[in-house]
Amino acid sequence: MAWVLKMDEVIESGLVHDFDASLSGIGQELGAGAYSMSDVLALPIFKQEDSSLPLDDETKHPPFQYVMCAATSPAVKLHDETLTYLNQGQSYEIRMLDNRKMGDVPEITGKLVKSIIRVVFHDRRLQYTEHQQLEGWKWNRPGDRLLDLDIPMSVGIIDTKTNPSQLNAVEFLWDPAKRTSAFIQVHCISTEFTPRKHGGEKGVPFRIQVDTFKQNENGEYTDHLHSASCQIKVFKPKGADRKQKTDREKMEKRTAHEKEKYQPSYDTTVLTECSPWPDTPTAYVNSSPSTAPTFTAPQQSACSVPDSNSSSPNHQGDGVSQASSEQLQPSATIQETQQWLLKNRFSSYTRLFSNFLGADLLKLTKEDLVQICGAADGIRLYNSLKSRSVRPRLTLYVCREQPAPQGQQQAAGGGGDSSAATPYVYHAIYLEEMVASEVARKLALVFNIPFHQINQVYRQGPTGIHILVSDQMVQNFQDESCFLFSTVKAENGGGVHIILK
């Protein structure tokens, strides 16, 4: 037995010796002289992989960076966009930082650039109806702006401008080589744009967006350089601080494992790169009278101007909005539907309804249109599609007095009965405004009289006297009154006077 054990030890020691020898051989073959990592990396396969990796110099490097001095919310999940709470009317600093490397964008070195800061909607649905939403806000808060610059606190900005037709944007020039900080104030709160207000509803998120431009060859700041934005919510004064505290307390109650799913709160908000905002200032200027709520007399007058195209005296829509003069037909093509929207002052919705036929648009219910376009324009579009015209405030029947023997002429204010063989034909004019200028304008429209040639409108009174037609007189006209009228040349020979009888 002892002999057997001894033989096992001999065999085992021999195997160990042979194994060590084999390992030593491997070490000799893979020694420093035979193995080089640089030679391996020089193989073609590694060269191809290496060339496909982007170099640091080739990575996109934004020329600017914008940092808003407001803390981000701690209740935002990882990989989600940051959310920052702001107080209404409080000034917040946005630092405009030059982020260029040596040699980047050399054409702006030593020159000024223009930046436009906007507060816009985050939700795509509200972006489609942005102009209507802002017009409604403007009506409820006349004279206020959604966004302002706190110029006394700002540093390094010059030539600041605010467009009265764009209440949510400010612009200024600044030198990237100098320290620049723009202090902004947001005056709208997130709950002002919620569809239902029963209390406790969540406010809609906004975006603060900065677009920067350089000068073109004509000296105009139109060449886009950089854009960045961040998501915000705006609360009443002190509300943002309370919301931030509530979010922080909620996070403290979560377990360590749950906290790993959320971003930490940062003291400042870095705006992330985005596409430039589609800046169409002409759309604001051209469409503002048509989309504004028609609650005041000047806006109503501006809205009724298009009816000058219907010059026929027999046209019953002379005093009614042109939206009802041409009804959208179910057979209308996409192009005809777009033209109908433009003609009826719905230009801001042409992109939204860009693929709609007439039948598609007519199938939408009132609730659908209110949800898509908002309450004001949704109802207006529904009424236009159904050809629901506005009832005029005053209807007058007028007839132009024809040259005839004195005995055949009507008495002043006669009801329209004629003893002559040729009957008097009266035309209806409809007044949406109870003012004298509206009477003159509608008379000029119906009877093809150049409006600029009408000097005064008189009413023939007792004993044939001529009484100047004033706004107060028009307001006291009885509905469906009948008038004959004649024209006489003005004393100076420039224009005519109209005399109602």
XYZ file of C-alpha atoms in Angstrom:
501
model
C 0.000 0.000 0.000
C 2.858 2.325 0.843
C 4.463 1.483 -2.498
C 1.310 2.449 -4.337
C 1.113 5.795 -2.584
C 4.775 6.502 -3.407
C 4.194 5.789 -7.074
C 1.226 8.228 -7.057
C 3.431 10.982 -5.660
C 6.067 10.407 -8.327
C 3.514 10.526 -11.109
C 1.920 13.691 -9.691
C 5.247 15.485 -9.378
C 6.073 14.577 -12.985
C 2.802 15.948 -14.238
C 3.345 19.202 -12.362
C 6.829 19.530 -13.861
C 5.558 18.949 -17.370
C 2.718 21.495 -16.857
C 5.150 24.141 -15.637
C 7.356 23.523 -18.629
C 4.436 24.000 -20.961
C 3.520 27.276 -19.286
C 7.051 28.520 -19.527
C 6.957 27.842 -23.211
C 3.856 29.841 -23.617
C 5.444 32.711 -21.791
C 8.427 32.607 -24.123
C 6.207 32.651 -27.198
C 4.200 35.611 -25.891
C 7.138 37.546 -24.622
C 7.692 41.238 -25.106
C 9.713 40.600 -28.226
C 6.939 38.647 -29.957
C 3.822 40.557 -28.755
C 3.111 44.255 -29.321
C -0.283 45.958 -28.644
C 0.499 48.688 -31.174
C 0.939 46.029 -33.857
C -2.440 44.552 -33.023
C -4.185 47.945 -33.094
C -2.575 48.555 -36.469
C -4.594 45.730 -37.983
C -7.126 46.907 -40.631
C -10.158 45.796 -38.634
C -9.215 48.017 -35.709
C -8.404 50.921 -38.027
C -11.936 50.790 -39.475
C -13.575 50.787 -36.076
C -11.376 53.613 -34.891
C -12.142 55.779 -37.922
C -15.876 55.382 -37.335
C -15.691 56.922 -33.866
C -16.250 60.709 -33.759
C -13.292 62.775 -32.743
C -13.608 65.378 -30.016
C -12.934 68.157 -32.497
C -15.729 66.933 -34.779
C -18.451 66.909 -32.101
C -20.999 69.667 -32.373
C -20.063 72.586 -30.171
C -22.800 75.210 -29.646
C -21.550 78.788 -29.953
C -23.609 80.029 -27.001
C -25.070 78.798 -23.763
C -27.976 80.300 -21.822
C -28.367 79.680 -18.100
C -31.422 80.793 -16.131
C -30.815 81.413 -12.453
C -33.735 79.388 -11.125
C -33.650 75.951 -9.501
C -34.991 72.906 -11.311
C -37.623 70.659 -9.772
C -36.413 67.527 -7.948
C -39.561 65.625 -8.971
C -38.448 65.024 -12.576
C -37.564 61.507 -13.657
C -34.255 60.617 -15.230
C -34.005 61.182 -18.983
C -36.975 63.608 -18.828
C -36.596 67.287 -19.560
C -35.988 69.512 -16.568
C -38.863 71.571 -15.177
C -38.415 74.942 -13.497
C -40.984 76.810 -11.406
C -41.182 80.599 -11.704
C -43.133 83.225 -9.794
C -45.372 85.576 -11.742
C -43.788 88.997 -12.242
C -40.506 88.104 -10.527
C -37.251 88.963 -12.289
C -35.089 85.999 -13.285
C -31.596 86.282 -14.719
C -30.665 84.563 -17.981
C -26.907 84.573 -18.469
C -25.867 84.842 -22.105
C -22.564 82.974 -22.319
C -20.101 82.859 -25.213
C -19.317 79.158 -25.622
C -17.172 79.350 -28.742
C -13.793 77.689 -29.077
C -10.861 79.418 -30.708
C -11.748 80.062 -34.338
C -15.461 79.197 -34.033
C -17.849 81.559 -35.866
C -15.141 84.175 -36.515
C -17.560 86.421 -38.416
C -19.197 87.598 -35.176
C -15.948 88.408 -33.401
C -16.097 92.026 -32.321
C -19.692 92.351 -33.515
C -23.107 92.379 -31.911
C -25.681 89.620 -32.176
C -29.437 89.778 -31.678
C -31.338 87.502 -29.320
C -35.102 87.061 -29.067
C -36.505 85.639 -25.827
C -39.990 84.172 -25.961
C -42.409 82.505 -23.610
C -44.343 79.955 -25.662
C -46.567 76.960 -25.063
C -44.986 73.569 -24.425
C -48.033 71.538 -25.522
C -48.343 71.042 -29.265
C -52.130 71.467 -29.117
C -51.779 74.953 -27.636
C -48.997 75.847 -30.076
C -51.460 75.439 -32.952
C -53.810 77.962 -31.338
C -51.150 80.175 -29.778
C -52.305 83.399 -31.390
C -55.923 82.878 -30.330
C -54.885 81.978 -26.780
C -52.742 85.093 -26.509
C -55.464 87.313 -27.953
C -57.887 85.999 -25.336
C -55.323 86.693 -22.615
C -54.815 90.187 -24.024
C -58.551 90.852 -23.911
C -58.774 89.778 -20.262
C -55.662 91.759 -19.282
C -55.560 94.879 -21.467
C -52.272 96.721 -21.441
C -50.295 93.822 -19.955
C -47.554 91.775 -21.586
C -46.808 88.095 -21.124
C -43.070 88.722 -21.081
C -41.053 91.780 -20.095
C -37.400 92.699 -19.727
C -36.282 94.140 -16.404
C -33.981 96.660 -18.057
C -32.554 98.292 -14.886
C -31.308 94.913 -13.629
C -30.085 93.638 -16.998
C -26.411 93.918 -17.936
C -24.821 94.263 -21.369
C -27.994 94.452 -23.467
C -28.659 97.340 -25.846
C -31.357 98.405 -28.297
C -34.135 96.512 -26.523
C -37.405 96.213 -28.458
C -40.901 94.926 -27.746
C -43.444 94.475 -30.514
C -46.996 95.473 -29.447
C -48.369 92.664 -31.622
C -46.123 90.057 -29.943
C -46.803 90.238 -26.229
C -44.746 87.117 -25.523
C -41.395 88.180 -27.015
C -38.593 90.648 -26.339
C -35.426 91.251 -28.335
C -32.117 92.982 -27.803
C -28.533 93.233 -29.078
C -25.500 92.085 -27.094
C -21.760 91.587 -27.450
C -20.658 87.963 -26.889
C -17.256 89.193 -25.703
C -18.789 91.070 -22.772
C -20.711 89.897 -19.730
C -24.403 89.842 -20.582
C -27.400 89.021 -18.404
C -31.034 89.568 -19.342
C -33.545 89.688 -16.502
C -37.001 88.584 -17.605
C -40.438 88.756 -15.994
C -43.243 86.370 -16.952
C -46.665 87.842 -16.214
C -48.943 84.982 -17.297
C -49.581 82.011 -15.032
C -49.987 78.428 -16.149
C -53.577 78.040 -14.950
C -54.793 80.930 -17.137
C -54.737 78.641 -20.178
C -56.383 75.530 -18.746
C -59.592 74.568 -20.600
C -61.649 74.118 -17.423
C -61.407 76.134 -14.249
C -63.102 74.305 -11.394
C -60.230 74.814 -8.946
C -57.239 72.589 -8.340
C -56.522 72.016 -12.047
C -52.966 71.610 -13.289
C -51.466 74.526 -15.111
C -50.107 74.161 -18.616
C -46.317 74.198 -19.026
C -44.568 76.961 -20.962
C -41.169 77.177 -22.595
C -38.580 79.915 -22.366
C -36.808 79.981 -25.730
C -33.824 82.061 -26.813
C -33.018 82.483 -30.525
C -29.818 84.262 -31.534
C -29.047 85.741 -34.952
C -26.121 87.412 -36.671
C -26.102 90.087 -39.343
C -26.433 89.206 -43.004
C -24.764 91.020 -45.869
C -27.435 93.734 -45.688
C -26.829 94.394 -42.012
C -30.076 92.735 -40.896
C -30.090 90.247 -38.016
C -31.693 87.334 -39.848
C -28.971 84.648 -40.049
C -29.743 82.083 -37.375
C -26.897 81.094 -35.067
C -28.284 79.196 -32.097
C -31.502 78.338 -30.235
C -32.137 76.812 -26.829
C -35.116 76.458 -24.516
C -36.306 75.034 -21.210
C -39.626 73.962 -19.726
C -41.236 76.108 -17.032
C -44.421 76.505 -15.050
C -45.481 79.896 -13.739
C -47.318 80.361 -10.450
C -48.769 83.298 -8.601
C -46.263 85.169 -6.402
C -44.597 82.822 -3.876
C -46.374 79.856 -5.490
C -43.218 78.569 -7.186
C -41.385 78.494 -3.848
C -44.203 76.502 -2.253
C -44.301 74.071 -5.181
C -40.533 73.576 -5.028
C -40.759 72.899 -1.288
C -43.614 70.413 -1.811
C -41.643 68.502 -4.452
C -38.587 68.414 -2.210
C -40.599 67.047 0.727
C -42.156 64.376 -1.490
C -38.729 63.246 -2.637
C -37.445 63.069 0.930
C -40.220 60.581 1.763
C -39.198 58.247 -1.054
C -36.850 55.344 -0.551
C -33.249 55.463 -1.729
C -34.109 53.061 -4.556
C -36.975 55.302 -5.747
C -34.813 58.428 -5.546
C -32.413 56.898 -8.062
C -35.154 57.213 -10.704
C -35.282 61.012 -10.352
C -32.961 63.845 -11.265
C -31.361 65.944 -8.544
C -32.421 69.555 -8.226
C -29.919 71.985 -9.732
C -29.503 75.591 -8.610
C -29.660 76.861 -12.204
C -31.460 75.805 -15.364
C -29.383 75.242 -18.494
C -31.382 75.793 -21.657
C -31.002 72.883 -24.066
C -30.513 73.254 -27.813
C -33.621 73.191 -29.973
C -34.916 74.230 -33.377
C -35.437 77.956 -33.992
C -38.912 79.253 -33.301
C -40.834 79.946 -36.537
C -40.847 83.718 -36.359
C -43.676 85.166 -38.487
C -44.297 88.697 -37.196
C -46.388 89.597 -40.241
C -48.901 86.947 -39.301
C -49.465 88.714 -36.008
C -49.927 92.104 -37.621
C -52.195 90.983 -40.443
C -54.425 88.688 -38.482
C -54.726 90.617 -35.240
C -57.826 92.620 -36.202
C -59.614 89.568 -37.515
C -58.935 87.199 -34.678
C -59.381 89.661 -31.849
C -62.687 89.442 -29.979
C -65.179 91.793 -31.630
C -66.423 93.469 -28.493
C -65.627 97.088 -29.320
C -66.901 99.277 -32.103
C -63.531 99.874 -33.844
C -62.869 96.144 -34.118
C -66.339 95.533 -35.495
C -65.784 98.213 -38.075
C -62.509 96.641 -39.123
C -64.134 93.262 -39.418
C -66.946 94.518 -41.624
C -64.656 96.113 -44.212
C -64.441 92.995 -46.423
C -68.112 93.282 -47.290
C -67.157 96.039 -49.738
C -66.695 93.292 -52.313
C -70.460 92.785 -52.417
C -71.399 96.024 -54.161
C -74.708 94.820 -55.547
C -77.645 96.885 -54.159
C -79.768 93.755 -54.010
C -77.210 91.861 -51.970
C -78.727 91.230 -48.574
C -75.370 90.663 -46.908
C -74.195 94.245 -47.415
C -73.952 94.842 -43.696
C -73.129 91.337 -42.644
C -69.694 89.782 -42.331
C -68.421 88.262 -45.553
C -67.936 84.983 -43.732
C -71.605 84.253 -44.387
C -71.651 85.515 -48.000
C -69.896 82.455 -49.405
C -70.668 79.161 -47.752
C -68.103 76.377 -47.814
C -69.371 73.595 -50.057
C -68.908 69.886 -49.238
C -67.368 69.413 -52.685
C -64.628 71.997 -51.991
C -61.084 70.811 -52.695
C -58.199 71.219 -50.269
C -57.096 74.388 -52.046
C -60.625 75.833 -52.039
C -60.965 75.016 -48.342
C -57.708 76.845 -47.628
C -58.924 79.861 -49.602
C -62.204 79.844 -47.680
C -60.329 79.835 -44.366
C -58.162 82.749 -45.489
C -61.130 84.727 -46.800
C -63.069 84.241 -43.577
C -60.194 85.324 -41.326
C -59.044 81.898 -40.136
C -55.530 82.200 -41.583
C -53.902 80.924 -38.379
C -55.635 77.558 -38.862
C -54.672 76.930 -42.487
C -51.715 74.783 -41.441
C -53.840 72.826 -38.969
C -56.485 72.087 -41.626
C -53.982 71.759 -44.492
C -55.311 68.309 -45.546
C -59.017 68.966 -44.999
C -61.558 68.903 -47.795
C -64.732 70.934 -47.500
C -66.646 67.820 -46.454
C -64.062 67.037 -43.763
C -64.382 70.481 -42.225
C -68.178 70.464 -42.362
C -68.306 67.117 -40.528
C -66.687 68.617 -37.424
C -69.105 69.283 -34.595
C -69.210 72.425 -32.506
C -67.488 70.581 -29.666
C -64.732 69.413 -32.020
C -64.043 72.929 -33.235
C -64.040 74.379 -29.718
C -61.534 71.763 -28.631
C -59.286 72.365 -31.643
C -59.519 76.157 -31.940
C -60.517 77.252 -28.464
C -63.862 78.620 -27.352
C -63.851 81.973 -29.169
C -62.606 80.926 -32.606
C -64.219 77.489 -32.390
C -67.679 79.024 -32.106
C -66.858 81.608 -34.776
C -65.695 78.916 -37.196
C -68.761 76.785 -36.459
C -71.086 79.731 -37.155
C -69.215 80.552 -40.363
C -69.484 76.949 -41.566
C -73.220 76.987 -40.815
C -73.627 80.459 -42.370
C -74.972 82.000 -39.201
C -74.815 85.741 -39.751
C -74.896 88.381 -37.030
C -78.219 90.154 -36.700
C -77.739 93.852 -37.582
C -78.422 96.433 -34.907
C -80.407 98.655 -37.279
C -82.056 98.139 -40.663
C -82.867 101.072 -42.942
C -84.639 101.121 -46.320
C -83.327 103.772 -48.683
C -84.153 104.837 -52.228
C -82.296 107.244 -54.439
C -84.571 110.053 -55.530
C -84.941 110.187 -59.311
C -85.192 113.460 -61.235
C -88.923 114.025 -61.710
C -91.513 116.826 -61.712
C -91.866 118.432 -58.303
C -95.408 117.170 -57.845
C -94.405 113.567 -58.148
C -91.750 113.661 -55.456
C -92.389 112.084 -52.091
C -92.934 113.944 -48.903
C -90.112 113.878 -46.435
C -89.951 110.519 -44.716
C -92.720 109.138 -46.930
C -93.377 105.451 -46.513
C -92.459 104.611 -50.071
C -95.897 104.919 -51.749
C -95.582 106.638 -55.116
C -98.207 108.329 -57.244
C -95.878 108.205 -60.242
C -96.025 105.479 -62.792
C -92.451 104.369 -62.004
C -92.336 102.785 -58.535
C -89.612 103.677 -56.082
C -87.279 100.743 -55.449
C -85.813 100.673 -51.948
C -82.679 98.864 -50.852
C -81.931 97.593 -47.374
C -78.804 98.607 -45.542
C -77.775 96.910 -42.340
C -75.849 98.716 -39.620
C -73.688 96.873 -37.117
C -72.558 100.198 -35.660
C -74.922 102.965 -34.706
C -72.719 105.776 -36.023
C -73.144 108.335 -38.789
C -70.010 107.212 -40.641
C -71.505 103.730 -40.977
C -74.603 105.208 -42.669
C -72.431 107.076 -45.156
C -70.282 104.036 -45.833
C -73.242 101.728 -46.467
C -74.930 104.286 -48.736
C -71.697 104.621 -50.714
C -71.437 100.853 -50.942
C -75.000 100.167 -52.089
C -75.316 103.066 -54.554
C -71.745 103.053 -55.896
C -70.817 106.480 -54.577
C -67.085 106.979 -53.866
C -66.931 107.052 -50.097
C -64.148 109.640 -49.979
C -66.351 112.068 -51.926
C -69.118 112.114 -49.290
C -68.607 115.220 -47.161
C -71.692 115.254 -44.917
C -74.967 113.401 -44.453
C -78.000 115.545 -43.629
C -81.599 114.751 -42.756
C -84.309 117.017 -44.063
C -86.291 118.382 -41.150
C -89.344 120.574 -40.688
C -89.773 123.388 -43.216
C -87.038 121.783 -45.322
C -84.136 122.555 -43.026
C -81.045 120.318 -43.223
C -80.018 118.659 -39.952
C -76.568 117.127 -39.665
C -76.822 113.373 -39.065
C -74.867 112.654 -35.886
C -74.169 109.431 -34.007
C -76.894 110.328 -31.519
C -79.415 110.831 -34.317
C -78.569 107.422 -35.795
C -79.030 105.821 -32.379
C -82.566 107.266 -32.317
C -83.566 106.025 -35.762
C -86.434 103.565 -35.635
C -85.670 100.143 -37.000
C -86.810 99.628 -40.603
C -87.209 103.366 -41.248
C -87.651 104.438 -44.901
C -85.751 107.292 -46.538
C -85.449 108.917 -49.917
C -82.078 110.524 -50.465
C -80.571 112.888 -52.968
C -77.069 114.189 -53.541
C -76.020 117.801 -53.927
C -72.604 119.113 -54.781
C -70.621 120.654 -51.971
C -70.180 124.417 -51.929
C -66.466 124.238 -52.673
C -67.049 121.790 -55.514
C -65.133 119.004 -53.798
C -67.407 116.066 -53.153
C -71.114 115.796 -52.406
C -73.583 116.020 -49.547
C -76.274 113.349 -48.989
C -79.712 114.501 -47.885
C -82.084 111.964 -46.327
C -85.796 112.763 -46.670
